[in-house]
Every structure is written in structure tokens, then in C-alpha cells.
Short mmCIF file of C-alpha atoms in Angstrom, two decimals:
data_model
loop_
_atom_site.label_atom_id
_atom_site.label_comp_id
_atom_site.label_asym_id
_atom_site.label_seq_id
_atom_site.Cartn_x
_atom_site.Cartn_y
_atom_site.Cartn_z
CA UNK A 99 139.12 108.08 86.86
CA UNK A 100 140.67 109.92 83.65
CA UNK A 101 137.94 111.16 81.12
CA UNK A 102 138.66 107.96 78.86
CA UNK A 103 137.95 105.34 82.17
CA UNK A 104 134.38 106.92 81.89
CA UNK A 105 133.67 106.88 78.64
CA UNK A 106 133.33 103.58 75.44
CA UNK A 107 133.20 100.50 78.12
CA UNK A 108 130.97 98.42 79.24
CA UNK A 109 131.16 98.33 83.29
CA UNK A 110 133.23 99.04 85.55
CA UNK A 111 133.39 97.39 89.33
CA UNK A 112 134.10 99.37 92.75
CA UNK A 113 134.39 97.67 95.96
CA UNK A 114 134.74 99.36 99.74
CA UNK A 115 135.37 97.13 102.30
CA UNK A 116 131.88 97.00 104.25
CA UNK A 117 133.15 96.32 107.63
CA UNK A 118 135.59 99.02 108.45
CA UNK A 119 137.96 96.10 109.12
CA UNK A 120 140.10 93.75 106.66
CA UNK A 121 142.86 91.04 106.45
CA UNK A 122 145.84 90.54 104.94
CA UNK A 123 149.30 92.03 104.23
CA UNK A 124 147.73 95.12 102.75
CA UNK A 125 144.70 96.53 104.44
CA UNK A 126 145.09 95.93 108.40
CA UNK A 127 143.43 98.30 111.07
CA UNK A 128 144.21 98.75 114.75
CA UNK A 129 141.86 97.53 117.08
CA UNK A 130 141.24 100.99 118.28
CA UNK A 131 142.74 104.79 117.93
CA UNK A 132 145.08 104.50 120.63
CA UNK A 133 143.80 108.16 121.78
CA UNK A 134 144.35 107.68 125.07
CA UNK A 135 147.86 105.78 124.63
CA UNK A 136 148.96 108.68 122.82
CA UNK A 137 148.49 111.13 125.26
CA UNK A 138 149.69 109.07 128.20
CA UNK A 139 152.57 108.18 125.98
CA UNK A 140 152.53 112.32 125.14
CA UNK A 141 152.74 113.39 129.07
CA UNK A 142 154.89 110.72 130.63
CA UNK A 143 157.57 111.58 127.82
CA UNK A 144 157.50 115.56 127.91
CA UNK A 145 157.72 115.24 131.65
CA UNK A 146 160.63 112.88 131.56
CA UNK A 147 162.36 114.78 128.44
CA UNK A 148 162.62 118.16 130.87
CA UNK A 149 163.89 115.98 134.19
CA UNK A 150 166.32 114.12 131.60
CA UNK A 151 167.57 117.10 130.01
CA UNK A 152 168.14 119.02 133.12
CA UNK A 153 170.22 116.42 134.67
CA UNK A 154 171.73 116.19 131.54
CA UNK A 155 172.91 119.35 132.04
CA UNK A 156 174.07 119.51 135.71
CA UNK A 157 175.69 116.29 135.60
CA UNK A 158 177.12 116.78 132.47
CA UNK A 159 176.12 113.79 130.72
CA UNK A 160 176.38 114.26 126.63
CA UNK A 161 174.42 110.65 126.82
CA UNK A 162 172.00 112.17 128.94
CA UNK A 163 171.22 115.28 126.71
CA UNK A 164 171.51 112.84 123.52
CA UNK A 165 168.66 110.57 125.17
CA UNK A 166 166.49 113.68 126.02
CA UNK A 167 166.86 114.88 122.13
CA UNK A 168 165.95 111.70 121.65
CA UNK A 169 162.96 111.12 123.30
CA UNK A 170 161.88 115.10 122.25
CA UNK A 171 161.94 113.80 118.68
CA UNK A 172 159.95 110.72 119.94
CA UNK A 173 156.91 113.27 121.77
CA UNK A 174 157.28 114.86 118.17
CA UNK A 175 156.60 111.94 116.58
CA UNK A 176 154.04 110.46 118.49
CA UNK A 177 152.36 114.09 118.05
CA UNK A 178 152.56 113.85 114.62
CA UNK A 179 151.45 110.42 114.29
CA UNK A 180 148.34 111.45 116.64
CA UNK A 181 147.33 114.33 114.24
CA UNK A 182 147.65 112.06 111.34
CA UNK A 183 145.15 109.19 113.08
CA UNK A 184 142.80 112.41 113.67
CA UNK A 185 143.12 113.26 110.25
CA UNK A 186 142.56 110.18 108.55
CA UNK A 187 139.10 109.87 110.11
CA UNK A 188 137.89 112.64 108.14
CA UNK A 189 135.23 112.48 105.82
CA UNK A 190 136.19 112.86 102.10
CA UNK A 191 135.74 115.91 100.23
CA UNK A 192 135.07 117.25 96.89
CA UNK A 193 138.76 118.21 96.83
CA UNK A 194 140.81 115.55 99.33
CA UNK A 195 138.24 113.23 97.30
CA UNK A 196 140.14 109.86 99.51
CA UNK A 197 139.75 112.36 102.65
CA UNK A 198 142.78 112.85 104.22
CA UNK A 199 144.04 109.39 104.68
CA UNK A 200 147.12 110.05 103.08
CA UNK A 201 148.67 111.69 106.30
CA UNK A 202 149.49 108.86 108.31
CA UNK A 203 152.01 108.27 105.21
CA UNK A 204 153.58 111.79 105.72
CA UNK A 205 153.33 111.18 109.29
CA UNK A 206 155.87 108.38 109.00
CA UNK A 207 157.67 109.94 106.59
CA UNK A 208 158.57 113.27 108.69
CA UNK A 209 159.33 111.17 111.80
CA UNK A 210 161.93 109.39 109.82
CA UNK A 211 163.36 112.37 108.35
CA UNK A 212 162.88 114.13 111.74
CA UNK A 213 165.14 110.97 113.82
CA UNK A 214 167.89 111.40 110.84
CA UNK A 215 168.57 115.34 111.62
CA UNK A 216 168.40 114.77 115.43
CA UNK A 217 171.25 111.93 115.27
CA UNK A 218 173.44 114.00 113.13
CA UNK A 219 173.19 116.88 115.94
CA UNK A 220 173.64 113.98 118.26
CA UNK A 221 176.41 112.59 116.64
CA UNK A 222 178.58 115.81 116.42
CA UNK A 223 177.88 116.84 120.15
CA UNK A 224 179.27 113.13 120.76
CA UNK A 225 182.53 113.77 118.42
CA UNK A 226 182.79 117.04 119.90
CA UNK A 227 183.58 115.70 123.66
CA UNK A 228 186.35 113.26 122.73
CA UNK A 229 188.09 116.15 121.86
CA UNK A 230 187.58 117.84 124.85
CA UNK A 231 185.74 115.54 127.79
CA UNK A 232 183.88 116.55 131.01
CA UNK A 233 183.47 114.64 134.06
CA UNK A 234 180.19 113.45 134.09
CA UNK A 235 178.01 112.47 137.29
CA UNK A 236 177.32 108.41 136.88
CA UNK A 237 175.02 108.27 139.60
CA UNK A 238 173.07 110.61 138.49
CA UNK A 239 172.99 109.24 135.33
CA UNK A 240 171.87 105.43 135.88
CA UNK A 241 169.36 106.95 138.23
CA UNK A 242 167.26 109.22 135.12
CA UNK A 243 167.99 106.91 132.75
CA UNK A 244 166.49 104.10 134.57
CA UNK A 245 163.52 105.90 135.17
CA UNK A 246 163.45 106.04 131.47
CA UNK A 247 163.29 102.55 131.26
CA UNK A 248 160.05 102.59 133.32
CA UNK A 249 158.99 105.88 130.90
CA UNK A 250 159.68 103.88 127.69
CA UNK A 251 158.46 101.21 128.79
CA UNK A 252 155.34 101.61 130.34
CA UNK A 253 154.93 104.02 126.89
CA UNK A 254 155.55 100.71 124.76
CA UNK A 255 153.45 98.85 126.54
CA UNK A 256 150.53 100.81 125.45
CA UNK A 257 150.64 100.63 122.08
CA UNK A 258 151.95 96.88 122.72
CA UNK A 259 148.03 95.54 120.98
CA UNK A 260 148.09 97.39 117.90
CA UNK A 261 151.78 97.28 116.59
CA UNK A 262 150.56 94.62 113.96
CA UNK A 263 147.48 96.62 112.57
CA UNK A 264 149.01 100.26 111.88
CA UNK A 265 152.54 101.29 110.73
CA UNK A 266 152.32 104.49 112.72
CA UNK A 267 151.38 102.53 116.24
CA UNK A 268 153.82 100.13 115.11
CA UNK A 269 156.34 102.89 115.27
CA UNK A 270 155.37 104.36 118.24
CA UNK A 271 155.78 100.84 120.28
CA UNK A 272 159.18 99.84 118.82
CA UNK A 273 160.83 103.43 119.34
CA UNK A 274 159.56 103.62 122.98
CA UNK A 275 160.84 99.75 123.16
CA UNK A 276 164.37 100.92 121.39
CA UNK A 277 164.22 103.55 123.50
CA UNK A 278 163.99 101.22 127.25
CA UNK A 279 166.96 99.49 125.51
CA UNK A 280 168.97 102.26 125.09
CA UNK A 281 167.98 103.67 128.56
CA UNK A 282 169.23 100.66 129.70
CA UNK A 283 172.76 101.22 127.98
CA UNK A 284 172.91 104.59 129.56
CA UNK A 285 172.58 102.68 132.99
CA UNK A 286 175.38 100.02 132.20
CA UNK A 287 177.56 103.54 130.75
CA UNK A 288 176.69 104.89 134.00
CA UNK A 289 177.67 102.51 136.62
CA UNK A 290 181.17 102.03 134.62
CA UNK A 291 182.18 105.94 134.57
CA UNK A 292 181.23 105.61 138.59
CA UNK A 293 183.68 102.79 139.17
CA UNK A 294 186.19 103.51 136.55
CA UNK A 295 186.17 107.59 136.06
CA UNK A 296 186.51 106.41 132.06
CA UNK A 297 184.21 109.54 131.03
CA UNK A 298 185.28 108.74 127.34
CA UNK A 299 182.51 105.93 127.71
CA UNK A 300 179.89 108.93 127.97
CA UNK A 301 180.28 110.35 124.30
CA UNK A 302 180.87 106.00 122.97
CA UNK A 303 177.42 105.15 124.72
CA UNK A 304 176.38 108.85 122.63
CA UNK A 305 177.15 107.78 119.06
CA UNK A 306 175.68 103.76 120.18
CA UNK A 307 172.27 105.49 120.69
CA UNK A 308 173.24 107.16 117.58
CA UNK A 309 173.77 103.76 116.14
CA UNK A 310 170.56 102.37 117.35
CA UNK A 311 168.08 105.08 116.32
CA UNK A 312 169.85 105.43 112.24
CA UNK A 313 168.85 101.37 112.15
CA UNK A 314 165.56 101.16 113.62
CA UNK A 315 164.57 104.21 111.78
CA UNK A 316 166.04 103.20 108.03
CA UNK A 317 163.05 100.95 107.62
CA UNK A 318 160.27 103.70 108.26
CA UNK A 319 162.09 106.45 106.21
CA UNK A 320 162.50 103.40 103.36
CA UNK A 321 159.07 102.17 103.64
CA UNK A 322 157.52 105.74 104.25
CA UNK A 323 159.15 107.24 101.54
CA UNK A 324 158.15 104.55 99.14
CA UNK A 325 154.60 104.85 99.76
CA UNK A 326 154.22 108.17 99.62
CA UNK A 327 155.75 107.71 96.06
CA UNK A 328 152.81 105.01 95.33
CA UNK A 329 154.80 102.29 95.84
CA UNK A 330 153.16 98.83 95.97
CA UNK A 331 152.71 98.30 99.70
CA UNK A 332 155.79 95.69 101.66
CA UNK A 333 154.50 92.39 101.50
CA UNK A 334 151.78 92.66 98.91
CA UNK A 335 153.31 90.60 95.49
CA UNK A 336 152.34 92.89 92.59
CA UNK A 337 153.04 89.79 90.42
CA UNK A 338 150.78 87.22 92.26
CA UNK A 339 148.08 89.79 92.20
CA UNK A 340 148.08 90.33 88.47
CA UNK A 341 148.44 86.27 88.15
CA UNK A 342 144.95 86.29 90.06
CA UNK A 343 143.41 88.53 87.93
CA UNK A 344 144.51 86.61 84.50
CA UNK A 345 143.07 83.85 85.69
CA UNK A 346 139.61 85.08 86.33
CA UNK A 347 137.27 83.33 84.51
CA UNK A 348 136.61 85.05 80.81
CA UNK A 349 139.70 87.44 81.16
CA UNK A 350 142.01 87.28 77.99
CA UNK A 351 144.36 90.01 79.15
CA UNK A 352 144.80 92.44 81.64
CA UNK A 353 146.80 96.19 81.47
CA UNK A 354 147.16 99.17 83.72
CA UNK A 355 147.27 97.76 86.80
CA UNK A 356 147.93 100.06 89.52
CA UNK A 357 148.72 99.23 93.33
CA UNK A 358 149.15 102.12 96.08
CA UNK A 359 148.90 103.12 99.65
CA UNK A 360 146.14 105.31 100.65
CA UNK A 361 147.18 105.68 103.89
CA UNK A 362 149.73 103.26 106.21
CA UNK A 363 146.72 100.79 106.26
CA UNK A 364 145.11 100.71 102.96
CA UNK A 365 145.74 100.24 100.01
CA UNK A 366 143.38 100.63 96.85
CA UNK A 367 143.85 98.79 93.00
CA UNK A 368 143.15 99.94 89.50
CA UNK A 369 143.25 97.50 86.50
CA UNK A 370 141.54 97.12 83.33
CA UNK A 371 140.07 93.54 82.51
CA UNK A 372 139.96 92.33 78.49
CA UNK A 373 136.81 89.83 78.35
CA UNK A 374 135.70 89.42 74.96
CA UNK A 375 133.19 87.26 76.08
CA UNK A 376 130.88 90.22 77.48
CA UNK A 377 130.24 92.05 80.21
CA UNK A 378 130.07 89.83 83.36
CA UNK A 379 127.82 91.93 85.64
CA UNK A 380 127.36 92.49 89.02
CA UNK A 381 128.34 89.31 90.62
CA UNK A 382 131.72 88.98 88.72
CA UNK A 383 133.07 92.36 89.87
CA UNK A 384 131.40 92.49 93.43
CA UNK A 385 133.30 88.50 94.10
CA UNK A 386 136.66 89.45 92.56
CA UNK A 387 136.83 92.52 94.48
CA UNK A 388 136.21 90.47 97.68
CA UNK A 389 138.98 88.24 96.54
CA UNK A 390 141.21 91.17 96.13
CA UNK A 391 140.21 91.68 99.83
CA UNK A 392 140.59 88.35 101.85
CA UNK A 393 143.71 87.10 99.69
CA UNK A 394 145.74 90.14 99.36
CA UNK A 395 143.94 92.99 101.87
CA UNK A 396 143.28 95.55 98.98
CA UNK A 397 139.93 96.96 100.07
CA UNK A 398 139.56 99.65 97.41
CA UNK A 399 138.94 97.67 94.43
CA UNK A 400 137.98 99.21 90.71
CA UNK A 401 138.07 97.37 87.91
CA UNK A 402 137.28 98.62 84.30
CA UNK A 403 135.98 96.03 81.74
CA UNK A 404 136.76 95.89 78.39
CA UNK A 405 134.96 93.96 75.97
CA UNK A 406 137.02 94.45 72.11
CA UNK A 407 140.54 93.10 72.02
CA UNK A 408 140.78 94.81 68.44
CA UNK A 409 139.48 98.04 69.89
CA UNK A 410 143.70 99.19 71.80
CA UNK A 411 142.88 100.92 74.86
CA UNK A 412 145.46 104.09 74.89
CA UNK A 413 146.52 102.94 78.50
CA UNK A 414 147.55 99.35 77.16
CA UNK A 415 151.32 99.94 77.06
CA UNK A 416 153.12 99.06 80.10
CA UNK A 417 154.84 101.75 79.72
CA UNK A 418 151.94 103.85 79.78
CA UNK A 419 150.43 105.44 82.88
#
């Protein structure tokens, strides 16, 4: 709170979600921290990323190499995403006073950012052999890249039970499921170079992966970016939130409402309620905060009552933050 949120009101209501657990399109957990999945996911992938990558190299497959960059950036990611599940456990401090929830959100946002660069060197390796192609070994390449399949998907499959509860295990399943797909491209490009000798296919099926990863990551860097900014959560209605609040019994008015991530699976609210009509106590805060919970899955709830609709509270303005 800023000095004046402390200071000349009546009462002010905090909720935390009791439970550890909560509902909605706001505030969802995974069923578990996926420890294990991550470094199954961790091994299989490093160990296929050095047999894809040398292969890559002796058959000279550019679509080979460009799925081993790929899946690097994926062990990467699912590294980073690890750290950030480890680090959001951590008990708050007098200085990370939220704890460190906040890095699953920067998390998401470096694997996005991370993807982007890796295309772009992707991409101009790709450009770079229609210029100048190399016969490339299709046999060798449908047989890696169909291992991959397995890699990916057995990899997907384990973080198949919590893609709905957690951003960051929702990315990790739907790369490593993007990721079978495209292994399975690589196995179509494959068995056409070893019938046809058309080794321009190699660098196509190259900037299609490219293709595939820039779309399925767009979403993350949007969504990531926008909640490390503050942004109201996706799928949580600003508008029918601060319609819920107005119509709490005894509220005249309502002003600086605030929405925001604190991490990829919570989010916590700030607003300050007019009610000439007195302080409502206990009961009023503790039940609209549990509203706030089970209707829209904000489980950080603190409202700030104020009772004097003569008496302009400095952070009245919309405009004002």
C-alpha cells in the first residue's frame, strides 16, 4: 500500500486463498510441480538434441540441424521454466515482499523471446542453402526425426495433466506436441528427397518449422509480455469485475481498481469501495473477497473502504494511478 492507503479510512479487507488451490480463469494451479516431468522431459531432449545434431551434420540435413536448434531452445526453456516453478515456491521476503512468484512470468517471457532469435538463425541457414544446396541423406533423416516423434512425444505426454492449470506447463506440453508434428514433417521431407533426390525440399521443410514455431510462440511472447507489464490476465473481464463490485450492497462508487498477474497463475486486485453508509466489517470484506475468488479466480483480494463521498480521495481520477 502507498502511505495514503494506510492512513484517514475506515477498513480495509485482505483475502489469501486458504487452500493453496482456486478456480476460475484467473487463479488456476497444476495438480503438482511436474519435477520429475521436467527432468525426464530435460534428459530425453539433451540426449536426442546431440544424436539429432550430429546426424544433422553427417547427413547434411539443414532440417535436421534446424530441428536440433530447435529442440536446444526447447531443453532451454523447459530449464527455465523449471527454475521459475522452484522459484515461485519461495517464501516472501522483506524485499521480494510477493516472494518470487513473478518468475514464472519472465520465464515465459524469455522462452518467447528465446524461440524468436533461434528461428531467425534458422531461417537464414534455410535461405542460405537454396542458394547453394547439398545432398542430404533421407534415410537418415526420417530415421532421427522419427525418433523425435517418440522424444516429443513421450515429453508431451508428461506434462499432458497440467497444461490447463499453469501457463508455463502449458507451454512445455504444446511445444513438445508442435514439436512431434514437426518431427513428423521432417519424416514426410525425408522419404520424398529419398525417392525424388529434390534436396530443395530440405531448406522448404527448414523455413515450415520456421513457420510453425513464430505461430505457436506469438501467443506466449503476447501474453507473457503483457503480464509482465501488469496487464489484466486473458480471460478475466476487467469490466464485469468492476460491475460486481458496484453492485455490492452499500457501495455508491468505486475507483482505482487495479488487476495484475503475480505470477502465470495468480492474479491479485486492488480497489477502493465508496460506502457512505459505514464501515461494513468483517463479514462484508471476508465474502466479497471469496466472490472475487470462485467467480473470477482472483485470490489476492484488498479492498480499501471509504466512508465520505465529499471527502475526494487523491487516487479517484481514472487517470490517476
Amino acid at each position: 500500500m502507498t502511505p495514503h492507503d494506510s492512513h484517514d479510512h475506515d477498513h480495509a479487507g485482505h483475502d489469501h486463498e486458504a487452500g493453496g488451490r482456486q478456480h476460475g480463469p484467473g487463479h488456476v494451479h497444476a495438480p503438482a510441480s511436474f519435477g520429475r516431468a521436467f527432468a525426464i522431459g530435460i534428459a530425453l531432449n539433451v540426449g536426442f538434441v546431440v544424436v539429432e545434431a550430429t546426424y544433422g551434420v553427417l547427413g547434411s540435413s539443414v532440417a535436421l540441424l534446424a530441428d536440433a536448434g530447435h529442440n536446444l531452445s526447447d531443453v532451454l526453456g523447459l530449464i527455465v521454466a523449471w527454475v521459475a516453478v522452484i522459484l515461485s515456491k519461495r517464501a516472501p521476503t522483506s524485499r521480494f515482499t510477493y516472494g518470487m512468484k513473478g518468475s514464472s512470468i519472465l520465464a515465459a517471457l524469455f522462452n518467447a523471446l528465446f524461440l524468436l532469435v533461434a528461428v531467425g538463425a534458422i531461417a537464414w541457414e534455410a535461405v542460405q542453402r537454396f542458394a547453394e544446396p547439398a545432398p542430404v541423406a533421407g534415410k537418415t533423416v526420417m530415421i532421427v526425426a522419427a525418433i523425435g516423434i517418440l522424444i516429443n512425444g513421450v515429453t508431451a505426454w508428461l506434462f499432458a495433466s497440467g497444461r490447463k492449470g499453469d501457463i508455463n506447463i502449458k507451454g512445455a506440453f504444446l511445444h513438445m506436441a508442435a514439436d512431434a508434428a514437426v518431427s513428423a514433417g521432417v519424416v514426410v521431407a525425408g522419404l520424398v528427397i529419398l525417392y525424388t533426390g529434390w534436396t530443395w525440399l530440405d531448406p522448404v521443410v527448414s523455413l515450415c518449422i520456421v513457420a510453425v514455431i513464430v505461430w505457436s510462440t506469438w501467443g506466449l511472447l503476447r501474453d507473457s509480455l503483457r503480464m509482465s507489464l501488469a496487464a489484466v490476465p486473458p480471460g478475466l473481464d476487467p469490466a464485469a469485475v468492476r460491475r460486481h463490485l458496484e453492485e455490492l450492497a452499500g457501495v455508491a462508487a468505486i475507483h482505482d481498481l487495479h488487476i495484475w498477474p503475480m505470477s502465470t497463475t495468480e492474479v491479485a486486485l486492488t480497489a477502493h469501495l465508496v460506502m457512505p453508509g459505514g464501515p461494513p466489517g468483517d463479514a462484508f470484506l471476508m465474502r466479497a473477497a471469496g466472490e472475487m475468488r470462485e467467480r473470477f479466480g482472483i485470490g489476492h483480494v484488498t479492498l480499501q473502504v471509504e466512508t465520505s463521498e465529499a471527502a475526494a480521495c487523491a487516487l479517484a481520477p481514472d487517470h490517476v494511478v
